[in-house]
Amino acid sequence: MLDVPALDIVDLSVGYAGEDSIIPAVDRVSFSIAPGEFMGLAGESGCGKSTIAQSILRLLRAPGIITGGEIRIAGNDMLSEDDNAVRALRWRTASIVLQNSLTSLNPVKRIEWQLQEALNRGTSSVRRTPAELLQMVDIDPKRLRAYPHELSGGQRQRVVIAMALALEPKLIILDEPTTALDVIVQQEIFVTVKALQRQMGFAVLLITHDLPLLFKVADRIAVMKDGKIVETAPVAEFRQHQEHPYSRALLTASPKVDFTTPPVARPKSVAHPVLETAHLTKAYGTNPLTGRSALVAVNDVSFRLAPGEIVALVGASGSGKSTFGRIVTGLTRPSSGDVLVDGRTPVPVSRRRPHQPRAAQMVFQDVYGSLNPLHTIGHHLRRAVISAPGGDKTDVEGRVAALLTEVGLTPTASYLDRRPHELSGGQRQRVGLARALAASPKLLVADEPVSMLDVSIRRDILNLIARLRDEQGVAVLYITHDVVSAGYIADRIAVMHRGEIVEEGLAKAVLANPQHAYTRQLIAAVPGGLGLETSSANPVPAS
Amino acid sequence: MYYIAKRLAFYVLAAFVAITVNFFLPRLTPGDPASTIVATYSTSLNAESLAALKAAYGLTDEPLLQQYLSYLGNVLRGDFGRSLSNFPAPVMAVIGAGFGWSILLGLTSVLLSFVLGSVLGAIAAWRRGGWFDRLTPPVLLFLGSFPYFFLALLLFYVFCFKLGWFPMGNAYSSVNPPALNLAGVGDILMHLIAPAFTIVLVSLGPWTLNMRNAMIGVLSEDYLTLAEAKGLQPRQVLLSHAVRTALLPNITALGAAVGAVFSGQLLTEIVFTYPGLGYSLMRAVSAVDYPLMQALFLIITLSVLAANFFVDTLYVLLDPRVRTGGEA
Amino acid sequence: MSLSETFGAKARRQLLGSIPVTVGLVILGALVAASALAQLVAPYNPKRATGGINEPPSLTHLFGTTGQGQDVLSQFLYGGQNTLWVAFSIAVLTTLLALIVALTAAYFRGWVDDLLTLVTNVFLVIPGLPLVVVLAAFLPPGPLTMIMVLTITGWAFGARLFRSQALSLREREFIAAAEDVGESRWRIVAIELLPNMGSVVAAYFVNQVIFAITAQASLEFLGLGDGGQITWGSMLFWAQNSSALIRGAWWTFVVPGMAIALTAFSLALINNAVDEIGNPRLRADRLMRRAGVRKPSATLMTPVKRDA
């Protein structure tokens, strides 16, 4: 019995039905997971890793088709049995936790009901209760009567994990379960999962794009590229040496903080900061009578940014960092306090006119949403050039070509007539940068510019931003949740927590020697640590 | 409860707007229709009725505000004026029993088409791409393309006139409404079937298609994937997960549909000479009885508002997100 | 979702190849062409008595004659003209009005939005027909009254639909990006926002034509139209008035009634087909069938097809 693997996949091929033929997405993939083993399946978006995860329980939606191979969960064949037999095996032999915790629970049923529904599938006489399940994942059983929308994202994902353990299956599939969650929440969830795994002995298949995370939690790692597994190795081995060039590329592509060079303070011309805020506050839902606000997104922030400086504003989602960025560019108006960009208060968008001088421009997070799908790249850049100060007098086509060259999109003519959907994510973000540069701003506000991009191109975009600073002297406010990329690119780091800047200093100094408890927590949550001696030798604490 | 209070306030406001529109319409329409009406009636009415008519349309020396306030007071007391064609009977007396019959026909047909449409839509979505799913939408679209009154005419001609399966008109056979015993209820049902069937046929399409589309949307949700992953039987997946949430948008639409169906119902009643409000409306239009028309507008509007409020309350009971979220 | 996002060249070809769309276009084209050419093809003057009373269809009167001895075919052709242009005008006006209200609300937000939304919602809950009856009764009968009355009562749903669409588009970052670059307000609405609402506006417009045709006919049937004008609705009104059904003159009913129903049906067919082809979930089903995989129900069970 011990010899039967928890999951055994042999020559699995999966495709998607297209107009003319079935387009392969997974090509003869084989791997197996031993009982109690924690296996990580890594790769970039579109490599087929999620397709495998969903095929195991035959949950891949149309137009997905399994075109060959074998899938066995604890010895049970998932492919040749009839539908009812497969249905009987689901959840008892293996369960799955999906990526989006918000949508994976039924919104109109109570947590208790949904847990009980999973428990009812059990056959053994000894049954757990929904309350016990919640306790397992450290949620107060009082929350049983809650509806999903009344829980936080992390709690919802814990509920799903509890549900996944209800029938004590041999295998749990985690399909990017923490991608939508904050680093700290992610770390807490994996601490729980590892503890439960030790206690109950189930095997885990974790699908992720995050190699450092796998280093921290997995026993063995498989790297996928273009529908094939290019390398499988125990984590300890893989960290030392990567067999396949792609694995190596993937690993080195993620930005790292270089602690070998000492932190260098750029000469700060304090007299003329490019950005200066004083007691900046933005509150939402303020009651005019009591003066109390439903939410204070930015709370009394005083902050300076020198010309040519890159400062990273680091914080979890909801910390107020994006609101701060939007205030700086004038997209949002502050409730109180002052902002000066290049000595002037930003003009609110509602009162903005073409050709007005603008010192700050925004680079957006959503590379799919920030370009109008109906218009060409040429249109986007031409409009930006024409609306820029003095834009009515410049040679528009020449300026557009120059901008495209600056962001590395050459030959420029081949991009002008393309529409956003014809470009890759990285190329779109380059267009976004070119558009922001059209008005020759003094300050770029880059709001999570790489978080939606694949790991392998994140560093390229960050390098491009750094190069633009070096060549054009533009200052950058880099807004991110990712401490590592902040350390990679920024001169200084400001840490934001619940609307306030809790710590500020030279980037490497802050990372090497964090002062505030929240900063320490944020750094400790980074999977694999920052590459410093102290944090890398510190695996997941046992609980 | 905050949500319900908010909705109630909205309906009170909407009712107020309807009442106000009703007051100002004859007074402010270009071409001074009020004088025209009075002029038309000046020969055919006796002095008493003419005075009442003038008062109703503000052709008196009273200031507008005063007229408006006394009008509001009258409406609050349930006094909607006097009918011109049955002078001096109050309009409420003329409308009287028709109201009950309309409610009976309206409730029956809306509930029937809602239930039937939701069931058909759920089946079509579940057996997606099957013959049922491919046949249902075009057939229902075709039936839904008929104006209510035209389909009513056809059905009346075939089933009541030619085949004689159902009685030709009225809501009951005898002169007075029957007693509520078995035979009486049966008689009322026989008269109800043909008009209700008409309304159900025309209004079934949107219910079915909306339910089908909502189901198709819900079926691709992550929580349906999870329900399937749990190994639940298809019946459980369908009933306790998919149908339950897919019904919600259809219930929201129920409120809006009540108004539209009611409009179609009035015409259907006319064709089947069913003694509901539509019948009164027809009489008002052909006799150019303005007070009756206006009263009908108000009464129908108020009933539709009440129905909407009822649906909103029902929705709160079914969707926990509204209960705590408090958003509209 | 915008037109070009939903419909690439491939989808457009598919749309033209689909059976419901072809059927819809053929019916609609025939009705519109026949009405437009009424002056040329109508055999008789539609207002004159050119035959006996309630003559059944024959070679001289293809669709029979009315209770007043007029030729039903000629009435159908001329009536189509009057009916269709009024319906089309109502559809254009309600769509424009709804767009203006929705875009103003979505662009200005704040109290402007609150106010416009409130007005929209009030118009939405007030039942259409009784209000239309009251309005029409106070105004002189005729096509202009018809257009005005049905425009006033018919725009609200569109305004709500467009507003929610515009609001969700406004949240997309390309609008913020255009603002950030310094584009003017109205340019953003006209160039960035509006074109992305294309498919929703088109679908609504088609539905409004259907609404206008049936609502118009209903009013005329009630006797609130201009009795002297020949429209499909007034044909039904006169047929009802002369108790044509009881006399067995079914053709005086069936011709205008079917004309209305077929126009509405052809438009609904086209709209529904566009909706189906644009729906990515249904597209997946179609691809599966094309790959030779058939499923009896929507249960989630990835098919295994080893020979592929």
mmCIF file with all atom_site columns, N, CA, C and O in Angstrom, chain A residues 59 61 87 90-91 96 98 103-109 114 117 121 147 149-150 163, chain B residues 219-223 225-226 228-232 234 240-241 244-245 320-321 323-324:
data_model
loop_
_atom_site.group_PDB
_atom_site.id
_atom_site.type_symbol
_atom_site.label_atom_id
_atom_site.label_alt_id
_atom_site.label_comp_id
_atom_site.label_asym_id
_atom_site.label_entity_id
_atom_site.label_seq_id
_atom_site.pdbx_PDB_ins_code
_atom_site.Cartn_x
_atom_site.Cartn_y
_atom_site.Cartn_z
_atom_site.occupancy
_atom_site.B_iso_or_equiv
_atom_site.pdbx_formal_charge
_atom_site.auth_seq_id
_atom_site.auth_comp_id
_atom_site.auth_asym_id
_atom_site.auth_atom_id
_atom_site.pdbx_PDB_model_num
ATOM 1   N N  . LEU A 1 59  ? -11.727 18.132 -14.205 1.00 0.00 ? 59  LEU A N  1
ATOM 2   C CA . LEU A 1 59  ? -12.493 19.352 -13.999 1.00 0.00 ? 59  LEU A CA 1
ATOM 3   C C  . LEU A 1 59  ? -12.182 20.402 -15.046 1.00 0.00 ? 59  LEU A C  1
ATOM 4   O O  . LEU A 1 59  ? -12.645 21.535 -14.951 1.00 0.00 ? 59  LEU A O  1
ATOM 5   N N  . ARG A 1 61  ? -12.545 22.587 -18.087 1.00 0.00 ? 61  ARG A N  1
ATOM 6   C CA . ARG A 1 61  ? -13.768 22.972 -18.792 1.00 0.00 ? 61  ARG A CA 1
ATOM 7   C C  . ARG A 1 61  ? -13.599 22.912 -20.302 1.00 0.00 ? 61  ARG A C  1
ATOM 8   O O  . ARG A 1 61  ? -12.505 22.922 -20.829 1.00 0.00 ? 61  ARG A O  1
ATOM 9   N N  . ARG A 1 87  ? -16.744 10.339 -10.469 1.00 0.00 ? 87  ARG A N  1
ATOM 10  C CA . ARG A 1 87  ? -17.383 11.245 -9.518  1.00 0.00 ? 87  ARG A CA 1
ATOM 11  C C  . ARG A 1 87  ? -17.233 10.706 -8.095  1.00 0.00 ? 87  ARG A C  1
ATOM 12  O O  . ARG A 1 87  ? -17.003 11.470 -7.155  1.00 0.00 ? 87  ARG A O  1
ATOM 13  N N  . ARG A 1 90  ? -13.777 11.555 -6.760  1.00 0.00 ? 90  ARG A N  1
ATOM 14  C CA . ARG A 1 90  ? -13.469 12.953 -6.492  1.00 0.00 ? 90  ARG A CA 1
ATOM 15  C C  . ARG A 1 90  ? -13.619 13.257 -5.001  1.00 0.00 ? 90  ARG A C  1
ATOM 16  O O  . ARG A 1 90  ? -14.538 12.772 -4.355  1.00 0.00 ? 90  ARG A O  1
ATOM 17  N N  . TRP A 1 91  ? -12.754 14.096 -4.523  1.00 0.00 ? 91  TRP A N  1
ATOM 18  C CA . TRP A 1 91  ? -12.744 14.601 -3.150  1.00 0.00 ? 91  TRP A CA 1
ATOM 19  C C  . TRP A 1 91  ? -12.362 13.529 -2.148  1.00 0.00 ? 91  TRP A C  1
ATOM 20  O O  . TRP A 1 91  ? -11.748 13.823 -1.137  1.00 0.00 ? 91  TRP A O  1
ATOM 21  N N  . ILE A 1 96  ? -9.177  19.690 -4.426  1.00 0.00 ? 96  ILE A N  1
ATOM 22  C CA . ILE A 1 96  ? -8.479  20.789 -5.091  1.00 0.00 ? 96  ILE A CA 1
ATOM 23  C C  . ILE A 1 96  ? -8.842  22.126 -4.453  1.00 0.00 ? 96  ILE A C  1
ATOM 24  O O  . ILE A 1 96  ? -9.968  22.322 -3.980  1.00 0.00 ? 96  ILE A O  1
ATOM 25  N N  . LEU A 1 98  ? -8.821  26.098 -5.496  1.00 0.00 ? 98  LEU A N  1
ATOM 26  C CA . LEU A 1 98  ? -8.665  26.922 -6.696  1.00 0.00 ? 98  LEU A CA 1
ATOM 27  C C  . LEU A 1 98  ? -8.030  28.267 -6.365  1.00 0.00 ? 98  LEU A C  1
ATOM 28  O O  . LEU A 1 98  ? -7.942  28.668 -5.214  1.00 0.00 ? 98  LEU A O  1
ATOM 29  N N  . THR A 1 103 ? -14.382 33.563 -5.510  1.00 0.00 ? 103 THR A N  1
ATOM 30  C CA . THR A 1 103 ? -15.429 32.956 -6.324  1.00 0.00 ? 103 THR A CA 1
ATOM 31  C C  . THR A 1 103 ? -15.557 31.459 -6.107  1.00 0.00 ? 103 THR A C  1
ATOM 32  O O  . THR A 1 103 ? -16.425 30.838 -6.698  1.00 0.00 ? 103 THR A O  1
ATOM 33  N N  . SER A 1 104 ? -14.688 30.862 -5.283  1.00 0.00 ? 104 SER A N  1
ATOM 34  C CA . SER A 1 104 ? -14.782 29.408 -5.225  1.00 0.00 ? 104 SER A CA 1
ATOM 35  C C  . SER A 1 104 ? -15.737 28.903 -4.146  1.00 0.00 ? 104 SER A C  1
ATOM 36  O O  . SER A 1 104 ? -15.920 27.706 -4.009  1.00 0.00 ? 104 SER A O  1
ATOM 37  N N  . LEU A 1 105 ? -16.336 29.804 -3.392  1.00 0.00 ? 105 LEU A N  1
ATOM 38  C CA . LEU A 1 105 ? -17.392 29.375 -2.469  1.00 0.00 ? 105 LEU A CA 1
ATOM 39  C C  . LEU A 1 105 ? -18.725 29.925 -2.975  1.00 0.00 ? 105 LEU A C  1
ATOM 40  O O  . LEU A 1 105 ? -18.788 31.024 -3.522  1.00 0.00 ? 105 LEU A O  1
ATOM 41  N N  . ASN A 1 106 ? -19.779 29.141 -2.779  1.00 0.00 ? 106 ASN A N  1
ATOM 42  C CA . ASN A 1 106 ? -21.110 29.563 -3.219  1.00 0.00 ? 106 ASN A CA 1
ATOM 43  C C  . ASN A 1 106 ? -21.558 30.782 -2.398  1.00 0.00 ? 106 ASN A C  1
ATOM 44  O O  . ASN A 1 106 ? -21.649 30.702 -1.173  1.00 0.00 ? 106 ASN A O  1
ATOM 45  N N  . PRO A 1 107 ? -21.823 31.910 -3.067  1.00 0.00 ? 107 PRO A N  1
ATOM 46  C CA . PRO A 1 107 ? -22.081 33.151 -2.329  1.00 0.00 ? 107 PRO A CA 1
ATOM 47  C C  . PRO A 1 107 ? -23.375 33.158 -1.521  1.00 0.00 ? 107 PRO A C  1
ATOM 48  O O  . PRO A 1 107 ? -23.511 33.982 -0.623  1.00 0.00 ? 107 PRO A O  1
ATOM 49  N N  . VAL A 1 108 ? -24.319 32.280 -1.840  1.00 0.00 ? 108 VAL A N  1
ATOM 50  C CA . VAL A 1 108 ? -25.604 32.362 -1.141  1.00 0.00 ? 108 VAL A CA 1
ATOM 51  C C  . VAL A 1 108 ? -25.791 31.260 -0.095  1.00 0.00 ? 108 VAL A C  1
ATOM 52  O O  . VAL A 1 108 ? -26.879 31.106 0.444   1.00 0.00 ? 108 VAL A O  1
ATOM 53  N N  . LYS A 1 109 ? -24.726 30.489 0.175   1.00 0.00 ? 109 LYS A N  1
ATOM 54  C CA . LYS A 1 109 ? -24.851 29.446 1.196   1.00 0.00 ? 109 LYS A CA 1
ATOM 55  C C  . LYS A 1 109 ? -23.868 29.733 2.339   1.00 0.00 ? 109 LYS A C  1
ATOM 56  O O  . LYS A 1 109 ? -22.768 30.221 2.118   1.00 0.00 ? 109 LYS A O  1
ATOM 57  N N  . GLN A 1 114 ? -21.758 24.541 3.400   1.00 0.00 ? 114 GLN A N  1
ATOM 58  C CA . GLN A 1 114 ? -20.838 24.110 2.349   1.00 0.00 ? 114 GLN A CA 1
ATOM 59  C C  . GLN A 1 114 ? -19.837 23.086 2.875   1.00 0.00 ? 114 GLN A C  1
ATOM 60  O O  . GLN A 1 114 ? -19.449 22.156 2.169   1.00 0.00 ? 114 GLN A O  1
ATOM 61  N N  . GLU A 1 117 ? -21.691 19.815 3.297   1.00 0.00 ? 117 GLU A N  1
ATOM 62  C CA . GLU A 1 117 ? -21.930 19.173 2.015   1.00 0.00 ? 117 GLU A CA 1
ATOM 63  C C  . GLU A 1 117 ? -20.734 18.292 1.634   1.00 0.00 ? 117 GLU A C  1
ATOM 64  O O  . GLU A 1 117 ? -20.904 17.182 1.129   1.00 0.00 ? 117 GLU A O  1
ATOM 65  N N  . ARG A 1 121 ? -20.145 13.545 1.878   1.00 0.00 ? 121 ARG A N  1
ATOM 66  C CA . ARG A 1 121 ? -19.644 12.615 0.887   1.00 0.00 ? 121 ARG A CA 1
ATOM 67  C C  . ARG A 1 121 ? -18.850 11.491 1.530   1.00 0.00 ? 121 ARG A C  1
ATOM 68  O O  . ARG A 1 121 ? -18.478 10.520 0.877   1.00 0.00 ? 121 ARG A O  1
ATOM 69  N N  . TYR A 1 147 ? -21.540 33.980 5.782   1.00 0.00 ? 147 TYR A N  1
ATOM 70  C CA . TYR A 1 147 ? -21.537 33.776 4.345   1.00 0.00 ? 147 TYR A CA 1
ATOM 71  C C  . TYR A 1 147 ? -20.141 34.116 3.817   1.00 0.00 ? 147 TYR A C  1
ATOM 72  O O  . TYR A 1 147 ? -19.419 34.890 4.448   1.00 0.00 ? 147 TYR A O  1
ATOM 73  N N  . HIS A 1 149 ? -18.918 36.141 1.677   1.00 0.00 ? 149 HIS A N  1
ATOM 74  C CA . HIS A 1 149 ? -18.498 37.527 1.514   1.00 0.00 ? 149 HIS A CA 1
ATOM 75  C C  . HIS A 1 149 ? -18.214 38.211 2.842   1.00 0.00 ? 149 HIS A C  1
ATOM 76  O O  . HIS A 1 149 ? -17.693 39.315 2.866   1.00 0.00 ? 149 HIS A O  1
ATOM 77  N N  . GLU A 1 150 ? -18.569 37.545 3.942   1.00 0.00 ? 150 GLU A N  1
ATOM 78  C CA . GLU A 1 150 ? -18.301 38.143 5.247   1.00 0.00 ? 150 GLU A CA 1
ATOM 79  C C  . GLU A 1 150 ? -16.913 37.782 5.775   1.00 0.00 ? 150 GLU A C  1
ATOM 80  O O  . GLU A 1 150 ? -16.519 38.210 6.842   1.00 0.00 ? 150 GLU A O  1
ATOM 81  N N  . MET A 1 163 ? -12.220 22.412 3.745   1.00 0.00 ? 163 MET A N  1
ATOM 82  C CA . MET A 1 163 ? -13.149 21.590 2.985   1.00 0.00 ? 163 MET A CA 1
ATOM 83  C C  . MET A 1 163 ? -12.381 20.492 2.248   1.00 0.00 ? 163 MET A C  1
ATOM 84  O O  . MET A 1 163 ? -12.822 19.346 2.169   1.00 0.00 ? 163 MET A O  1
ATOM 85  N N  . LEU B 2 219 ? -22.886 28.302 -14.336 1.00 0.00 ? 219 LEU B N  1
ATOM 86  C CA . LEU B 2 219 ? -22.243 26.989 -14.528 1.00 0.00 ? 219 LEU B CA 1
ATOM 87  C C  . LEU B 2 219 ? -20.743 27.118 -14.770 1.00 0.00 ? 219 LEU B C  1
ATOM 88  O O  . LEU B 2 219 ? -20.006 26.160 -14.577 1.00 0.00 ? 219 LEU B O  1
ATOM 89  N N  . SER B 2 220 ? -20.289 28.294 -15.200 1.00 0.00 ? 220 SER B N  1
ATOM 90  C CA . SER B 2 220 ? -18.850 28.429 -15.419 1.00 0.00 ? 220 SER B CA 1
ATOM 91  C C  . SER B 2 220 ? -18.156 29.077 -14.226 1.00 0.00 ? 220 SER B C  1
ATOM 92  O O  . SER B 2 220 ? -16.975 29.392 -14.286 1.00 0.00 ? 220 SER B O  1
ATOM 93  N N  . GLU B 2 221 ? -18.880 29.279 -13.134 1.00 0.00 ? 221 GLU B N  1
ATOM 94  C CA . GLU B 2 221 ? -18.266 29.888 -11.948 1.00 0.00 ? 221 GLU B CA 1
ATOM 95  C C  . GLU B 2 221 ? -17.370 28.885 -11.231 1.00 0.00 ? 221 GLU B C  1
ATOM 96  O O  . GLU B 2 221 ? -17.586 27.675 -11.309 1.00 0.00 ? 221 GLU B O  1
ATOM 97  N N  . ASP B 2 222 ? -16.406 29.451 -10.500 1.00 0.00 ? 222 ASP B N  1
ATOM 98  C CA . ASP B 2 222 ? -15.488 28.587 -9.750  1.00 0.00 ? 222 ASP B CA 1
ATOM 99  C C  . ASP B 2 222 ? -16.215 27.728 -8.722  1.00 0.00 ? 222 ASP B C  1
ATOM 100 O O  . ASP B 2 222 ? -15.830 26.597 -8.472  1.00 0.00 ? 222 ASP B O  1
ATOM 101 N N  . TYR B 2 223 ? -17.264 28.275 -8.098  1.00 0.00 ? 223 TYR B N  1
ATOM 102 C CA . TYR B 2 223 ? -17.902 27.465 -7.053  1.00 0.00 ? 223 TYR B CA 1
ATOM 103 C C  . TYR B 2 223 ? -18.648 26.284 -7.634  1.00 0.00 ? 223 TYR B C  1
ATOM 104 O O  . TYR B 2 223 ? -18.904 25.307 -6.936  1.00 0.00 ? 223 TYR B O  1
ATOM 105 N N  . THR B 2 225 ? -17.274 24.616 -10.209 1.00 0.00 ? 225 THR B N  1
ATOM 106 C CA . THR B 2 225 ? -16.146 23.703 -10.361 1.00 0.00 ? 225 THR B CA 1
ATOM 107 C C  . THR B 2 225 ? -15.896 22.980 -9.044  1.00 0.00 ? 225 THR B C  1
ATOM 108 O O  . THR B 2 225 ? -15.695 21.767 -9.001  1.00 0.00 ? 225 THR B O  1
ATOM 109 N N  . LEU B 2 226 ? -15.933 23.761 -7.951  1.00 0.00 ? 226 LEU B N  1
ATOM 110 C CA . LEU B 2 226 ? -15.675 23.160 -6.652  1.00 0.00 ? 226 LEU B CA 1
ATOM 111 C C  . LEU B 2 226 ? -16.772 22.164 -6.278  1.00 0.00 ? 226 LEU B C  1
ATOM 112 O O  . LEU B 2 226 ? -16.495 21.100 -5.732  1.00 0.00 ? 226 LEU B O  1
ATOM 113 N N  . GLU B 2 228 ? -18.507 20.389 -8.314  1.00 0.00 ? 228 GLU B N  1
ATOM 114 C CA . GLU B 2 228 ? -18.241 19.185 -9.098  1.00 0.00 ? 228 GLU B CA 1
ATOM 115 C C  . GLU B 2 228 ? -17.052 18.430 -8.528  1.00 0.00 ? 228 GLU B C  1
ATOM 116 O O  . GLU B 2 228 ? -17.069 17.202 -8.444  1.00 0.00 ? 228 GLU B O  1
ATOM 117 N N  . ALA B 2 229 ? -16.029 19.198 -8.126  1.00 0.00 ? 229 ALA B N  1
ATOM 118 C CA . ALA B 2 229 ? -14.829 18.564 -7.577  1.00 0.00 ? 229 ALA B CA 1
ATOM 119 C C  . ALA B 2 229 ? -15.164 17.764 -6.327  1.00 0.00 ? 229 ALA B C  1
ATOM 120 O O  . ALA B 2 229 ? -14.558 16.731 -6.049  1.00 0.00 ? 229 ALA B O  1
ATOM 121 N N  . LYS B 2 230 ? -16.160 18.238 -5.569  1.00 0.00 ? 230 LYS B N  1
ATOM 122 C CA . LYS B 2 230 ? -16.565 17.530 -4.359  1.00 0.00 ? 230 LYS B CA 1
ATOM 123 C C  . LYS B 2 230 ? -17.214 16.198 -4.688  1.00 0.00 ? 230 LYS B C  1
ATOM 124 O O  . LYS B 2 230 ? -17.531 15.427 -3.786  1.00 0.00 ? 230 LYS B O  1
ATOM 125 N N  . GLY B 2 231 ? -17.473 15.951 -5.953  1.00 0.00 ? 231 GLY B N  1
ATOM 126 C CA . GLY B 2 231 ? -18.060 14.677 -6.344  1.00 0.00 ? 231 GLY B CA 1
ATOM 127 C C  . GLY B 2 231 ? -19.553 14.605 -6.095  1.00 0.00 ? 231 GLY B C  1
ATOM 128 O O  . GLY B 2 231 ? -20.111 13.520 -5.965  1.00 0.00 ? 231 GLY B O  1
ATOM 129 N N  . LEU B 2 232 ? -20.213 15.756 -6.038  1.00 0.00 ? 232 LEU B N  1
ATOM 130 C CA . LEU B 2 232 ? -21.656 15.746 -5.822  1.00 0.00 ? 232 LEU B CA 1
ATOM 131 C C  . LEU B 2 232 ? -22.358 15.143 -7.035  1.00 0.00 ? 232 LEU B C  1
ATOM 132 O O  . LEU B 2 232 ? -21.854 15.194 -8.146  1.00 0.00 ? 232 LEU B O  1
ATOM 133 N N  . PRO B 2 234 ? -24.959 14.995 -10.082 1.00 0.00 ? 234 PRO B N  1
ATOM 134 C CA . PRO B 2 234 ? -25.397 16.068 -10.971 1.00 0.00 ? 234 PRO B CA 1
ATOM 135 C C  . PRO B 2 234 ? -26.662 16.772 -10.475 1.00 0.00 ? 234 PRO B C  1
ATOM 136 O O  . PRO B 2 234 ? -26.778 17.993 -10.561 1.00 0.00 ? 234 PRO B O  1
ATOM 137 N N  . SER B 2 240 ? -28.864 22.480 -5.850  1.00 0.00 ? 240 SER B N  1
ATOM 138 C CA . SER B 2 240 ? -28.470 23.300 -4.706  1.00 0.00 ? 240 SER B CA 1
ATOM 139 C C  . SER B 2 240 ? -27.418 24.346 -5.052  1.00 0.00 ? 240 SER B C  1
ATOM 140 O O  . SER B 2 240 ? -27.181 25.238 -4.261  1.00 0.00 ? 240 SER B O  1
ATOM 141 N N  . HIS B 2 241 ? -26.786 24.239 -6.211  1.00 0.00 ? 241 HIS B N  1
ATOM 142 C CA . HIS B 2 241 ? -25.815 25.291 -6.533  1.00 0.00 ? 241 HIS B CA 1
ATOM 143 C C  . HIS B 2 241 ? -26.230 26.150 -7.718  1.00 0.00 ? 241 HIS B C  1
ATOM 144 O O  . HIS B 2 241 ? -26.359 27.357 -7.593  1.00 0.00 ? 241 HIS B O  1
ATOM 145 N N  . ARG B 2 244 ? -30.154 27.701 -7.787  1.00 0.00 ? 244 ARG B N  1
ATOM 146 C CA . ARG B 2 244 ? -30.365 28.626 -6.674  1.00 0.00 ? 244 ARG B CA 1
ATOM 147 C C  . ARG B 2 244 ? -29.797 30.013 -6.981  1.00 0.00 ? 244 ARG B C  1
ATOM 148 O O  . ARG B 2 244 ? -30.470 31.020 -6.777  1.00 0.00 ? 244 ARG B O  1
ATOM 149 N N  . THR B 2 245 ? -28.583 30.083 -7.493  1.00 0.00 ? 245 THR B N  1
ATOM 150 C CA . THR B 2 245 ? -28.008 31.405 -7.758  1.00 0.00 ? 245 THR B CA 1
ATOM 151 C C  . THR B 2 245 ? -28.470 31.973 -9.088  1.00 0.00 ? 245 THR B C  1
ATOM 152 O O  . THR B 2 245 ? -28.585 33.176 -9.228  1.00 0.00 ? 245 THR B O  1
ATOM 153 N N  . PRO B 2 320 ? -27.981 36.718 0.491   1.00 0.00 ? 320 PRO B N  1
ATOM 154 C CA . PRO B 2 320 ? -27.369 37.223 1.719   1.00 0.00 ? 320 PRO B CA 1
ATOM 155 C C  . PRO B 2 320 ? -26.449 38.421 1.474   1.00 0.00 ? 320 PRO B C  1
ATOM 156 O O  . PRO B 2 320 ? -26.218 39.218 2.364   1.00 0.00 ? 320 PRO B O  1
ATOM 157 N N  . ARG B 2 321 ? -25.943 38.547 0.242   1.00 0.00 ? 321 ARG B N  1
ATOM 158 C CA . ARG B 2 321 ? -25.011 39.645 -0.019  1.00 0.00 ? 321 ARG B CA 1
ATOM 159 C C  . ARG B 2 321 ? -25.702 40.991 0.100   1.00 0.00 ? 321 ARG B C  1
ATOM 160 O O  . ARG B 2 321 ? -25.124 41.965 0.562   1.00 0.00 ? 321 ARG B O  1
ATOM 161 N N  . ARG B 2 323 ? -28.321 41.521 1.981   1.00 0.00 ? 323 ARG B N  1
ATOM 162 C CA . ARG B 2 323 ? -28.736 41.684 3.369   1.00 0.00 ? 323 ARG B CA 1
ATOM 163 C C  . ARG B 2 323 ? -27.701 42.455 4.163   1.00 0.00 ? 323 ARG B C  1
ATOM 164 O O  . ARG B 2 323 ? -28.007 43.352 4.905   1.00 0.00 ? 323 ARG B O  1
ATOM 165 N N  . THR B 2 324 ? -26.427 42.096 3.991   1.00 0.00 ? 324 THR B N  1
ATOM 166 C CA . THR B 2 324 ? -25.406 42.765 4.783   1.00 0.00 ? 324 THR B CA 1
ATOM 167 C C  . THR B 2 324 ? -24.754 43.913 4.035   1.00 0.00 ? 324 THR B C  1
ATOM 168 O O  . THR B 2 324 ? -24.358 44.888 4.628   1.00 0.00 ? 324 THR B O  1
#
